[in-house]
XYZ file of C-alpha atoms in Angstrom:
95
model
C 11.063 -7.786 8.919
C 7.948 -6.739 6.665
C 4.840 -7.279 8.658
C 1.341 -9.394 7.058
C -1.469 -7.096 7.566
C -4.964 -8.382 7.668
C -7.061 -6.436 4.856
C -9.186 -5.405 7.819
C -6.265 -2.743 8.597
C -6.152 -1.431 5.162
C -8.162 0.705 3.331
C -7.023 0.697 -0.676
C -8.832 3.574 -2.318
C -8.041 6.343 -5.373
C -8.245 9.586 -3.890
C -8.335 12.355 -6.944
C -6.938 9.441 -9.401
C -3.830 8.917 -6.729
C -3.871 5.374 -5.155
C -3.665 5.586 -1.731
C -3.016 2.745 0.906
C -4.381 3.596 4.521
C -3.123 1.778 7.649
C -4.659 1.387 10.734
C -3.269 1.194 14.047
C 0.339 1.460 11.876
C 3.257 4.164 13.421
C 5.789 4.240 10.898
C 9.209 6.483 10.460
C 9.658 9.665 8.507
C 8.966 9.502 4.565
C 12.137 8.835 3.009
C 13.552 5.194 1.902
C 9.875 4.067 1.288
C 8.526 1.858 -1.960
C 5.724 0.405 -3.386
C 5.750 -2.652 -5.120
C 2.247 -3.522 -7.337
C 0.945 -7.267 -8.183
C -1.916 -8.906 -9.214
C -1.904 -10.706 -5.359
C -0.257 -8.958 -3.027
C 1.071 -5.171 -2.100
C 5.032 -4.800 -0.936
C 5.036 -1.261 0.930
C 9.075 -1.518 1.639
C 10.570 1.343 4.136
C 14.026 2.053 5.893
C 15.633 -0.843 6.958
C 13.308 -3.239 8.807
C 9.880 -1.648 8.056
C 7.716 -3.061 5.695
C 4.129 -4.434 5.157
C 2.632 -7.355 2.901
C -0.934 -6.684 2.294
C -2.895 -9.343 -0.192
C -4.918 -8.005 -2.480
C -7.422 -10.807 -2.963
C -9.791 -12.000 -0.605
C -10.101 -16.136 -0.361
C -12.357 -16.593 -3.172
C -10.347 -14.054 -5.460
C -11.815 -11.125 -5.269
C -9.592 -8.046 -5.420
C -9.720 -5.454 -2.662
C -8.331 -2.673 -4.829
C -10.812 -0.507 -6.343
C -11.511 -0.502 -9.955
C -8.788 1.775 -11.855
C -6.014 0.751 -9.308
C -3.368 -0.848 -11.636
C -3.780 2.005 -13.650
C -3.716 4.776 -10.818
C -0.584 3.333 -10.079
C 1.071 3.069 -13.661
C 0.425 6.231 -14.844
C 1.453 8.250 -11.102
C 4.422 5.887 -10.542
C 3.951 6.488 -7.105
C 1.153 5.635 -4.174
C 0.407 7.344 -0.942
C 0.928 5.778 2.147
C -0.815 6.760 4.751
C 0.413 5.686 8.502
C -1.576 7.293 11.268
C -0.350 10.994 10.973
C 2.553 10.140 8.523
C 2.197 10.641 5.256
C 4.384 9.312 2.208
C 4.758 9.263 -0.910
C 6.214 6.184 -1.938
C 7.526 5.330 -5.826
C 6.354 2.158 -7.572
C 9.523 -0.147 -8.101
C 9.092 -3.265 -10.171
């Protein structure tokens, strides 16, 4: 089951032009079988079988947490980084 996290453990930043989603205090499985999925509200970061995370991208009075360029970042890589505590994956946008 995916689970909510609290924009105060993740960090949404471009790093060299390449969005990248950091988790903290996350432990996640190996990089394969992982997904991104991009909307104007919330972030889907689906893994292997029962791992998963839901992460809002607006704070309650609509500001977005995503940095400025974000959407784009994302189009134009088709993929965004994941970052888990040492794990890190590379994870292609689905839609």
């Amino acid at each position: 089951m995916p689970e909510f996290l609290e924009p105060n453990r993740v960090d949404l930043s471009l790093s060299d032009g390449i969005p990248t989603i950091t988790l903290a205090g996350v432990e996640v499985s190996a990089g394969d079988g992982w997904s991104v999925l991009n909307r104007a509200t919330l972030l889907v970061v689906d893994g292997p079988g029962d791992e998963g995370f839901l992460i809002r991208r607006l704070e309650g009075n609509g500001t977005d947490l995503t940095p400025a360029g974000w959407d784009d970042a994302v189009s134009d890589r088709g993929y965004v980084t994941v970052v888990a505590g040492r794990t890190r994956i590379v994870a292609p946008v689905v839609s």
